[in-house]
Amino acid sequence: MQFDSLGLSPRLINALNEQGITDPTPIQTEAIPHALAGRDVMGLAQTGSGKTAAFGLPMLDALMKNGRKAEPKTPRALILAPTRELARQIHDTLATFAQGSHLKLALITGGVGFTPQIERMSRGVAILVATPGRLVDLLDRRSVDLSKTEFLVLDEADQMLDLGFIHSLRRIATLLPKARQTMLFSATMPKQMEEIAAAFLTDPVRVQVNPPGQAVAKIDQYIHFVAKAAKTDLLIELLDKHRDELAIVFGRTKHGSEKLARQLENAGYAVAAIHGNKSQGQRDRAIAAFREGEVRVLVATDVAARGIDIPSIRHVYNYDLPNVPENYVHRIGRTARAGANGTAIAFCAPDEMGELRDIEKAMKARIPVASGAPWEGVPESAARSGARPANKPRQGQGRPGANSSRRPAQAGGAASAGKPAGQKPRRSGPRGKPKAA
C-alpha cells in the first residue's frame, strides 16, 4: 500500500514524494483513513513507528482544504508532547509537510523566554505544538485561546503521565470545545491512561501495530555483563569500531552523563551532551550538530529517549540501564528509523540485574548476551527463563564487542565487584518514577 491509496490530497502526496516517502508504516496505514473520516483515534505504537505522520497528515489535509485564516492567539490545531525535543521534532516535520501552504505553525516550550512566544501567538497560527507546562503558563497569561480549537493530538501520552503532567492535561481539557477531533498516541497503556482517554476522546477507534513494550524488529540487541568501573573502557572499544557512524549513549543522571561526555571527548571523540541542566539553546545546538554529523556521539539522559528522529543513527548504547523498563524500548528506538537497521548495546553492572530483569519481563524477551554472564548472587528473572530471544542478529552478522568478552572476567564476578556470591546487590536507585533528566 502507498500513501496515494489512503485518501490524502495530491498536495500532501507530492510533499511526501519530494522527501522520498512513498510507503506508509503500519500505524499510518491503520490510523490515517479513520482520521480522515473525522473519527477520534487512540493509537498504540512504539517510538520510531511513524506516529507523527499518522496524526499530522490527516490533520494537515483537513486544514489545507479549509482556507480560513488563523485568528490571533487562537490555534485551529493543538499538539501536545511531553518533551521539548519531541515537540521540536513534531513542529519541524509538520512544517516540512505544510511548506508552501497558507498554514502557519508555532512551537511553545519551556527553556526560552515568554515574550517571543506571546508575540508569535498574537500574529495567529493554525497549528500550535506545545509542552503542557508552558502551554498552561501562556493560558494563565491569556496569550492562548483554545475555545475554537478543532483538532487535538496527545503524543506520547504515557510519558506525559510519567512526567507529572496529569493536572495540566485536566486543566487544558476544560478549555477545549467539545466539538473537535482528538487523536491520542501512546507506546504503553498505564491504568491512568483510561482517565485521559475518557476526558479527551469520544467513541475512539483503537489502532495498534505492536504489543506495548515490544521493540522495533530491525534493532539487533545485545548485552554485556561488565563491572561498573570497566564500562567506559568497553564503550570506547566498541565506539572505535564505527567512528564514522552516529551513536547515542544513554546515562541515568545529569552529572554522570556530563562526566562521561568529557571522558569521551578526552578520548578523541566529537561528542556533545544533553540533559536537564543544559539550556534549551545548548540542547538545540547539540542535536543540530549531531544531525549534521559534526558530532558523532551524543551522550544523553532520558530527555532524548523520545523525540530525536535522525535516520542516520546506527547505534544506541545503554551505558546505564533505565530504572523504568519502558524507557529501554524508547531509548533503543532512536535507531532503526525510517525502515533502516540499527544496533542497541546495553551494559549491565552487578547492581543493575534488577533493572535487566524488569526490562526483559516488559519486552517478554531476553536480550542476547555479547560478553560476560549474569552476575552471581542475583536470581534469574522469570522473563529470562521463559522468554524468546529478542531480535536475533541477522545471518552472517557477528556479535558486537566479541573481542571485549574478557572485560567482565577481568573486572571479576559479583564478589570482586563488592557483592559476595549469594548476596543480592543493593538497587542502584528508587524504582518507579525516574529522576529528573
Short mmCIF file of C-alpha atoms in Angstrom, two decimals:
data_model
loop_
_atom_site.label_atom_id
_atom_site.label_comp_id
_atom_site.label_asym_id
_atom_site.label_seq_id
_atom_site.Cartn_x
_atom_site.Cartn_y
_atom_site.Cartn_z
CA MET A 1 0.00 0.00 0.00
CA GLN A 2 1.15 3.56 -0.75
CA PHE A 3 0.09 6.95 0.60
CA ASP A 4 -1.92 7.81 -2.51
CA SER A 5 -4.29 4.94 -1.68
CA LEU A 6 -5.10 6.27 1.80
CA GLY A 7 -7.19 9.23 0.62
CA LEU A 8 -4.71 12.07 1.23
CA SER A 9 -4.79 15.14 -1.01
CA PRO A 10 -2.44 15.28 -4.02
CA ARG A 11 -0.65 18.24 -2.44
CA LEU A 12 0.43 16.15 0.56
CA ILE A 13 1.29 13.18 -1.66
CA ASN A 14 3.62 15.46 -3.63
CA ALA A 15 5.18 16.74 -0.40
CA LEU A 16 5.85 13.15 0.67
CA ASN A 17 7.26 12.20 -2.72
CA GLU A 18 9.65 15.14 -2.63
CA GLN A 19 11.10 13.64 0.55
CA GLY A 20 11.27 10.15 -0.95
CA ILE A 21 8.44 8.85 1.25
CA THR A 22 6.06 6.57 -0.63
CA ASP A 23 5.20 3.63 1.62
CA PRO A 24 3.24 4.21 4.84
CA THR A 25 4.21 2.42 8.03
CA PRO A 26 1.68 0.08 9.68
CA ILE A 27 0.45 2.70 12.17
CA GLN A 28 -0.02 5.18 9.32
CA THR A 29 -1.93 2.63 7.24
CA GLU A 30 -4.24 1.88 10.17
CA ALA A 31 -4.77 5.39 11.57
CA ILE A 32 -4.90 7.76 8.58
CA PRO A 33 -8.18 6.52 6.97
CA HIS A 34 -10.02 6.77 10.32
CA ALA A 35 -8.58 10.23 10.99
CA LEU A 36 -9.55 11.42 7.50
CA ALA A 37 -13.10 10.25 8.24
CA GLY A 38 -13.16 12.53 11.28
CA ARG A 39 -13.04 9.80 13.94
CA ASP A 40 -11.23 10.13 17.24
CA VAL A 41 -8.25 7.79 17.24
CA MET A 42 -6.35 6.03 20.02
CA GLY A 43 -3.11 4.68 18.60
CA LEU A 44 -0.73 2.27 20.32
CA ALA A 45 2.65 2.13 18.65
CA GLN A 46 6.27 2.20 19.65
CA THR A 47 8.58 5.13 19.14
CA GLY A 48 10.00 5.17 15.64
CA SER A 49 6.86 3.73 14.07
CA GLY A 50 5.84 6.91 12.25
CA LYS A 51 3.20 8.34 14.59
CA THR A 52 3.90 11.97 13.63
CA ALA A 53 2.76 11.43 10.05
CA ALA A 54 -0.08 9.19 11.25
CA PHE A 55 -1.75 12.11 13.02
CA GLY A 56 -0.10 15.00 11.18
CA LEU A 57 -1.03 14.16 7.58
CA PRO A 58 -4.82 13.83 8.04
CA MET A 59 -4.85 16.94 10.23
CA LEU A 60 -2.94 18.94 7.59
CA ASP A 61 -5.24 17.55 4.91
CA ALA A 62 -8.32 18.92 6.68
CA LEU A 63 -6.72 22.29 7.49
CA MET A 64 -5.47 22.79 3.94
CA LYS A 65 -8.93 22.16 2.47
CA ASN A 66 -10.31 24.93 4.67
CA GLY A 67 -8.55 28.13 3.70
CA ARG A 68 -9.72 30.05 6.78
CA LYS A 69 -7.10 32.45 8.09
CA ALA A 70 -5.76 31.86 11.59
CA GLU A 71 -7.01 34.24 14.28
CA PRO A 72 -4.71 35.89 16.87
CA LYS A 73 -3.98 33.66 19.89
CA THR A 74 -6.41 31.02 18.60
CA PRO A 75 -4.84 27.86 17.13
CA ARG A 76 -7.04 25.67 14.98
CA ALA A 77 -5.00 22.60 15.95
CA LEU A 78 -3.14 21.81 19.15
CA ILE A 79 -0.49 19.10 19.50
CA LEU A 80 0.81 18.31 22.99
CA ALA A 81 4.12 16.50 23.54
CA PRO A 82 5.93 15.67 26.80
CA THR A 83 9.41 16.99 25.99
CA ARG A 84 10.95 19.94 24.19
CA GLU A 85 12.87 17.66 21.87
CA LEU A 86 9.78 15.76 20.78
CA ALA A 87 7.80 18.98 20.35
CA ARG A 88 10.57 20.39 18.16
CA GLN A 89 10.67 17.23 16.05
CA ILE A 90 6.89 17.30 15.51
CA HIS A 91 6.95 21.00 14.61
CA ASP A 92 9.77 20.62 12.11
CA THR A 93 8.23 17.54 10.48
CA LEU A 94 4.83 19.17 10.03
CA ALA A 95 6.42 22.41 8.80
CA THR A 96 8.09 20.41 6.04
CA PHE A 97 4.79 18.80 5.03
CA ALA A 98 2.99 22.17 5.11
CA GLN A 99 5.64 24.09 3.20
CA GLY A 100 4.10 26.34 0.56
CA SER A 101 0.62 26.27 2.10
CA HIS A 102 -1.20 29.02 4.00
CA LEU A 103 -0.76 27.15 7.30
CA LYS A 104 1.44 28.76 9.96
CA LEU A 105 2.92 26.80 12.86
CA ALA A 106 4.20 27.80 16.28
CA LEU A 107 6.33 25.96 18.86
CA ILE A 108 5.69 26.68 22.55
CA THR A 109 8.05 25.01 25.05
CA GLY A 110 9.93 25.85 28.20
CA GLY A 111 13.58 26.82 28.33
CA VAL A 112 13.11 30.07 26.37
CA GLY A 113 11.56 33.46 27.12
CA PHE A 114 7.84 34.14 27.08
CA THR A 115 7.86 37.34 25.01
CA PRO A 116 8.73 35.84 21.59
CA GLN A 117 6.15 33.08 22.08
CA ILE A 118 3.44 35.54 23.11
CA GLU A 119 4.21 37.72 20.09
CA ARG A 120 4.12 34.70 17.80
CA MET A 121 0.68 33.68 19.05
CA SER A 122 -0.63 37.23 18.66
CA ARG A 123 0.04 37.05 14.91
CA GLY A 124 -2.15 33.96 14.56
CA VAL A 125 -1.15 30.34 13.94
CA ALA A 126 -3.03 27.39 12.50
CA ILE A 127 -1.09 24.67 14.34
CA LEU A 128 0.37 25.01 17.84
CA VAL A 129 2.85 22.39 19.06
CA ALA A 130 3.44 22.72 22.80
CA THR A 131 4.56 21.08 26.01
CA PRO A 132 1.77 21.07 28.62
CA GLY A 133 3.57 23.10 31.29
CA ARG A 134 4.48 26.04 29.07
CA LEU A 135 1.05 25.99 27.43
CA VAL A 136 -0.60 26.39 30.84
CA ASP A 137 1.74 29.30 31.55
CA LEU A 138 0.56 31.06 28.38
CA LEU A 139 -3.06 30.22 29.12
CA ASP A 140 -2.65 31.90 32.52
CA ARG A 141 -1.33 34.99 30.71
CA ARG A 142 -4.33 34.90 28.34
CA SER A 143 -1.91 34.61 25.43
CA VAL A 144 -3.57 31.46 24.04
CA ASP A 145 -7.27 30.86 23.44
CA LEU A 146 -8.36 27.24 22.90
CA SER A 147 -12.08 27.93 22.51
CA LYS A 148 -12.01 27.41 18.73
CA THR A 149 -9.52 24.55 18.51
CA GLU A 150 -10.77 21.96 16.01
CA PHE A 151 -8.05 19.32 16.28
CA LEU A 152 -6.20 17.98 19.32
CA VAL A 153 -3.32 15.50 19.40
CA LEU A 154 -1.75 13.99 22.52
CA ASP A 155 1.54 12.38 21.50
CA GLU A 156 3.47 10.04 23.81
CA ALA A 157 0.66 10.40 26.33
CA ASP A 158 2.16 7.80 28.65
CA GLN A 159 5.30 9.88 29.13
CA MET A 160 3.18 12.95 29.88
CA LEU A 161 1.73 10.96 32.76
CA ASP A 162 5.19 9.79 33.86
CA LEU A 163 6.41 13.39 33.94
CA GLY A 164 3.51 14.54 36.11
CA PHE A 165 1.52 16.48 33.51
CA ILE A 166 -1.82 14.97 34.53
CA HIS A 167 -3.00 18.18 36.25
CA SER A 168 -2.01 20.32 33.27
CA LEU A 169 -3.88 17.98 30.94
CA ARG A 170 -7.00 18.17 33.10
CA ARG A 171 -6.83 21.96 33.02
CA ILE A 172 -6.36 22.06 29.24
CA ALA A 173 -9.29 19.66 28.71
CA THR A 174 -11.71 22.09 30.34
CA LEU A 175 -10.73 24.86 27.90
CA LEU A 176 -11.25 22.94 24.67
CA PRO A 177 -14.53 22.83 22.74
CA LYS A 178 -16.37 19.52 22.85
CA ALA A 179 -16.88 19.60 19.08
CA ARG A 180 -13.39 18.65 17.93
CA GLN A 181 -11.39 15.71 16.62
CA THR A 182 -8.91 14.18 19.04
CA MET A 183 -6.09 11.71 18.46
CA LEU A 184 -4.12 10.13 21.30
CA PHE A 185 -0.93 8.15 20.69
CA SER A 186 0.99 6.20 23.29
CA ALA A 187 3.61 3.48 23.45
CA THR A 188 2.17 1.91 26.61
CA MET A 189 -1.23 1.87 28.33
CA PRO A 190 -0.89 2.52 32.06
CA LYS A 191 -4.10 2.44 34.11
CA GLN A 192 -4.26 6.22 34.38
CA MET A 193 -4.48 6.41 30.59
CA GLU A 194 -8.13 5.37 30.85
CA GLU A 195 -8.88 8.64 32.64
CA ILE A 196 -7.08 10.63 29.96
CA ALA A 197 -8.88 8.77 27.18
CA ALA A 198 -12.28 9.33 28.81
CA ALA A 199 -11.58 13.05 29.28
CA PHE A 200 -10.35 13.73 25.76
CA LEU A 201 -11.73 11.10 23.35
CA THR A 202 -15.25 10.42 22.09
CA ASP A 203 -16.03 6.93 20.76
CA PRO A 204 -12.45 6.44 19.55
CA VAL A 205 -11.18 3.92 17.03
CA ARG A 206 -8.34 1.94 18.58
CA VAL A 207 -5.41 1.01 16.34
CA GLN A 208 -2.42 -1.00 17.50
CA VAL A 209 0.51 -2.28 15.49
CA ASN A 210 2.97 -3.55 18.12
CA PRO A 211 2.23 -5.01 21.54
CA PRO A 212 3.14 -2.44 24.21
CA GLY A 213 6.77 -2.82 25.31
CA GLN A 214 7.95 -4.56 22.14
CA ALA A 215 10.99 -3.16 20.36
CA VAL A 216 11.20 -2.44 16.64
CA ALA A 217 12.05 -5.68 14.82
CA LYS A 218 15.01 -4.25 12.88
CA ILE A 219 17.00 -3.45 16.02
CA ASP A 220 19.68 -6.02 16.88
CA GLN A 221 20.05 -6.06 20.66
CA TYR A 222 22.96 -7.28 22.78
CA ILE A 223 24.05 -7.04 26.38
CA HIS A 224 27.48 -7.02 28.02
CA PHE A 225 27.77 -8.02 31.66
CA VAL A 226 30.50 -5.66 32.79
CA ALA A 227 31.65 -4.18 36.09
CA LYS A 228 30.73 -0.53 36.57
CA ALA A 229 34.37 0.58 36.64
CA ALA A 230 35.04 -1.09 33.27
CA LYS A 231 32.07 0.39 31.39
CA THR A 232 33.88 3.41 29.94
CA ASP A 233 36.78 1.37 28.55
CA LEU A 234 34.34 -1.08 26.94
CA LEU A 235 32.30 1.77 25.48
CA ILE A 236 35.40 3.31 23.90
CA GLU A 237 36.44 -0.06 22.50
CA LEU A 238 33.02 -0.52 20.86
CA LEU A 239 32.78 3.07 19.60
CA ASP A 240 36.18 2.67 17.95
CA LYS A 241 34.67 0.11 15.59
CA HIS A 242 32.35 2.67 13.95
CA ARG A 243 33.86 6.11 14.44
CA ASP A 244 32.22 7.42 11.27
CA GLU A 245 28.68 6.45 12.32
CA LEU A 246 26.32 8.25 14.70
CA ALA A 247 25.73 6.81 18.16
CA ILE A 248 23.68 7.83 21.19
CA VAL A 249 24.89 6.84 24.65
CA PHE A 250 22.29 6.92 27.43
CA GLY A 251 23.20 7.58 31.03
CA ARG A 252 20.89 7.75 34.02
CA THR A 253 21.91 11.02 35.68
CA LYS A 254 22.77 14.53 34.53
CA HIS A 255 26.10 14.57 36.36
CA GLY A 256 27.10 11.10 35.15
CA SER A 257 26.23 11.91 31.53
CA GLU A 258 28.23 15.14 31.62
CA LYS A 259 31.22 13.33 33.11
CA LEU A 260 31.04 10.57 30.50
CA ALA A 261 30.88 13.13 27.68
CA ARG A 262 34.09 14.73 28.96
CA GLN A 263 35.80 11.33 29.14
CA LEU A 264 34.83 10.54 25.54
CA GLU A 265 35.97 13.97 24.40
CA ASN A 266 39.34 13.37 26.06
CA ALA A 267 39.48 10.06 24.17
CA GLY A 268 39.26 11.94 20.87
CA TYR A 269 35.56 11.74 20.02
CA ALA A 270 33.43 14.55 18.65
CA VAL A 271 30.84 14.45 21.42
CA ALA A 272 28.02 16.53 22.90
CA ALA A 273 25.75 16.04 25.90
CA ILE A 274 22.11 16.91 26.52
CA HIS A 275 20.33 16.69 29.86
CA GLY A 276 18.15 18.74 32.16
CA ASN A 277 20.96 21.07 33.26
CA LYS A 278 21.51 22.25 29.69
CA SER A 279 19.66 25.30 28.42
CA GLN A 280 17.27 24.84 25.52
CA GLY A 281 19.71 26.64 23.24
CA GLN A 282 22.52 24.27 24.22
CA ARG A 283 20.28 21.26 23.66
CA ASP A 284 19.12 22.50 20.26
CA ARG A 285 22.70 23.22 19.13
CA ALA A 286 23.89 19.80 20.31
CA ILE A 287 21.14 17.97 18.41
CA ALA A 288 21.70 20.11 15.31
CA ALA A 289 25.44 19.33 15.34
CA PHE A 290 24.65 15.65 15.84
CA ARG A 291 22.17 15.66 12.98
CA GLU A 292 24.74 17.28 10.66
CA GLY A 293 27.46 14.81 11.65
CA GLU A 294 29.68 17.45 13.27
CA VAL A 295 29.16 15.50 16.49
CA ARG A 296 29.35 11.72 16.17
CA VAL A 297 28.46 10.71 19.73
CA LEU A 298 25.58 12.18 21.73
CA VAL A 299 25.51 11.43 25.46
CA ALA A 300 22.06 11.94 26.93
CA THR A 301 19.68 11.24 29.75
CA ASP A 302 16.11 10.19 29.08
CA VAL A 303 15.27 13.67 27.78
CA ALA A 304 16.41 12.17 24.45
CA ALA A 305 14.66 8.81 24.83
CA ARG A 306 11.78 10.17 22.73
CA GLY A 307 11.80 12.98 20.23
CA ILE A 308 15.04 12.57 18.30
CA ASP A 309 14.32 11.37 14.78
CA ILE A 310 17.62 11.14 12.90
CA PRO A 311 17.59 8.28 10.36
CA SER A 312 21.40 8.01 10.26
CA ILE A 313 21.70 6.89 13.91
CA ARG A 314 23.03 3.35 13.75
CA HIS A 315 23.99 2.61 17.33
CA VAL A 316 22.41 3.11 20.75
CA TYR A 317 24.31 2.32 23.94
CA ASN A 318 22.59 1.91 27.27
CA TYR A 319 25.63 2.80 29.38
CA ASP A 320 23.30 2.76 32.40
CA LEU A 321 20.13 0.69 32.32
CA PRO A 322 16.98 2.75 32.92
CA ASN A 323 15.04 2.16 36.12
CA VAL A 324 11.75 2.48 34.21
CA PRO A 325 11.60 -0.61 31.94
CA GLU A 326 9.60 1.03 29.15
CA ASN A 327 12.30 3.66 28.71
CA TYR A 328 14.64 0.98 27.40
CA VAL A 329 12.41 0.45 24.37
CA HIS A 330 12.11 4.19 23.81
CA ARG A 331 15.88 4.65 24.05
CA ILE A 332 16.76 1.98 21.53
CA GLY A 333 14.00 3.28 19.26
CA ARG A 334 16.35 6.17 18.36
CA THR A 335 17.94 3.76 15.88
CA ALA A 336 16.38 1.74 13.04
CA ARG A 337 14.40 4.79 11.94
CA ALA A 338 12.59 5.04 8.61
CA GLY A 339 13.00 1.34 7.89
CA ALA A 340 16.76 1.24 8.48
CA ASN A 341 18.59 -1.31 10.61
CA GLY A 342 20.22 -0.49 13.92
CA THR A 343 22.11 -1.96 16.85
CA ALA A 344 21.37 -1.47 20.55
CA ILE A 345 24.00 -2.47 23.08
CA ALA A 346 23.39 -2.47 26.84
CA PHE A 347 25.85 -2.67 29.73
CA CYS A 348 24.79 -4.41 32.92
CA ALA A 349 26.75 -3.99 36.16
CA PRO A 350 26.06 -6.21 39.19
CA ASP A 351 23.68 -3.69 40.78
CA GLU A 352 21.63 -3.42 37.55
CA MET A 353 20.44 -7.02 37.38
CA GLY A 354 17.08 -5.97 38.80
CA GLU A 355 16.64 -3.41 36.03
CA LEU A 356 17.58 -6.01 33.42
CA ARG A 357 15.01 -8.47 34.79
CA ASP A 358 12.30 -5.83 34.60
CA ILE A 359 13.24 -4.80 31.04
CA GLU A 360 13.15 -8.37 29.76
CA LYS A 361 9.86 -9.00 31.56
CA ALA A 362 8.32 -5.89 29.97
CA MET A 363 9.54 -6.91 26.50
CA LYS A 364 8.65 -10.58 27.04
CA ALA A 365 12.03 -11.32 25.52
CA ARG A 366 15.59 -11.87 26.64
CA ILE A 367 18.47 -9.83 25.26
CA PRO A 368 21.23 -11.91 23.60
CA VAL A 369 24.49 -11.87 25.56
CA ALA A 370 27.53 -10.42 23.79
CA SER A 371 30.04 -10.91 26.61
CA GLY A 372 30.20 -11.95 30.24
CA ALA A 373 27.49 -13.82 32.12
CA PRO A 374 24.69 -12.86 34.51
CA TRP A 375 26.17 -11.82 37.80
CA GLU A 376 26.24 -14.39 40.58
CA GLY A 377 24.12 -13.89 43.65
CA VAL A 378 21.24 -12.34 41.70
CA PRO A 379 18.25 -14.60 40.94
CA GLU A 380 17.49 -15.17 37.28
CA SER A 381 14.37 -13.38 36.09
CA ALA A 382 11.23 -15.22 35.17
CA ALA A 383 11.41 -13.48 31.82
CA ARG A 384 14.84 -14.92 31.07
CA SER A 385 13.76 -18.47 31.82
CA GLY A 386 10.70 -18.46 29.58
CA ALA A 387 11.11 -15.66 27.04
CA ARG A 388 12.03 -15.88 23.42
CA PRO A 389 15.32 -14.33 22.27
CA ALA A 390 14.97 -10.62 21.45
CA ASN A 391 15.63 -9.81 17.79
CA LYS A 392 18.27 -12.35 16.87
CA PRO A 393 21.18 -10.93 14.83
CA ARG A 394 20.89 -11.05 11.06
CA GLN A 395 22.50 -14.02 9.37
CA GLY A 396 26.23 -13.52 8.90
CA GLN A 397 26.49 -10.75 11.49
CA GLY A 398 28.84 -11.31 14.37
CA ARG A 399 28.15 -10.19 17.88
CA PRO A 400 29.49 -6.71 18.51
CA GLY A 401 32.14 -6.49 21.16
CA ALA A 402 33.09 -10.13 20.87
CA ASN A 403 36.72 -9.20 21.45
CA SER A 404 35.78 -7.50 24.69
CA SER A 405 34.37 -10.60 26.34
CA ARG A 406 37.40 -10.57 28.65
CA ARG A 407 36.28 -7.36 30.35
CA PRO A 408 33.73 -8.73 32.81
CA ALA A 409 36.15 -11.55 33.61
CA GLN A 410 38.96 -9.06 34.30
CA ALA A 411 36.68 -6.99 36.45
CA GLY A 412 35.67 -10.10 38.32
CA GLY A 413 32.29 -11.52 39.22
CA ALA A 414 29.87 -10.26 41.79
CA ALA A 415 32.34 -10.91 44.59
CA SER A 416 35.10 -8.77 43.07
CA ALA A 417 32.55 -6.01 42.50
CA GLY A 418 31.87 -5.87 46.21
CA LYS A 419 28.90 -8.25 46.16
CA PRO A 420 29.67 -11.63 47.74
CA ALA A 421 28.14 -14.60 45.97
CA GLY A 422 24.70 -15.35 47.29
CA GLN A 423 24.07 -11.79 48.43
CA LYS A 424 21.54 -9.78 46.47
CA PRO A 425 23.08 -6.46 45.40
CA ARG A 426 21.62 -3.17 46.51
CA ARG A 427 19.46 -1.44 43.91
CA SER A 428 21.06 1.50 42.14
CA GLY A 429 18.14 3.84 42.71
CA PRO A 430 14.46 4.04 43.55
CA ARG A 431 12.09 2.16 41.32
CA GLY A 432 9.15 3.76 39.57
CA LYS A 433 9.26 7.38 38.53
CA PRO A 434 12.65 8.31 37.06
CA LYS A 435 14.82 11.06 38.44
CA ALA A 436 14.61 14.37 36.67
CA ALA A 437 16.57 14.25 33.42
#
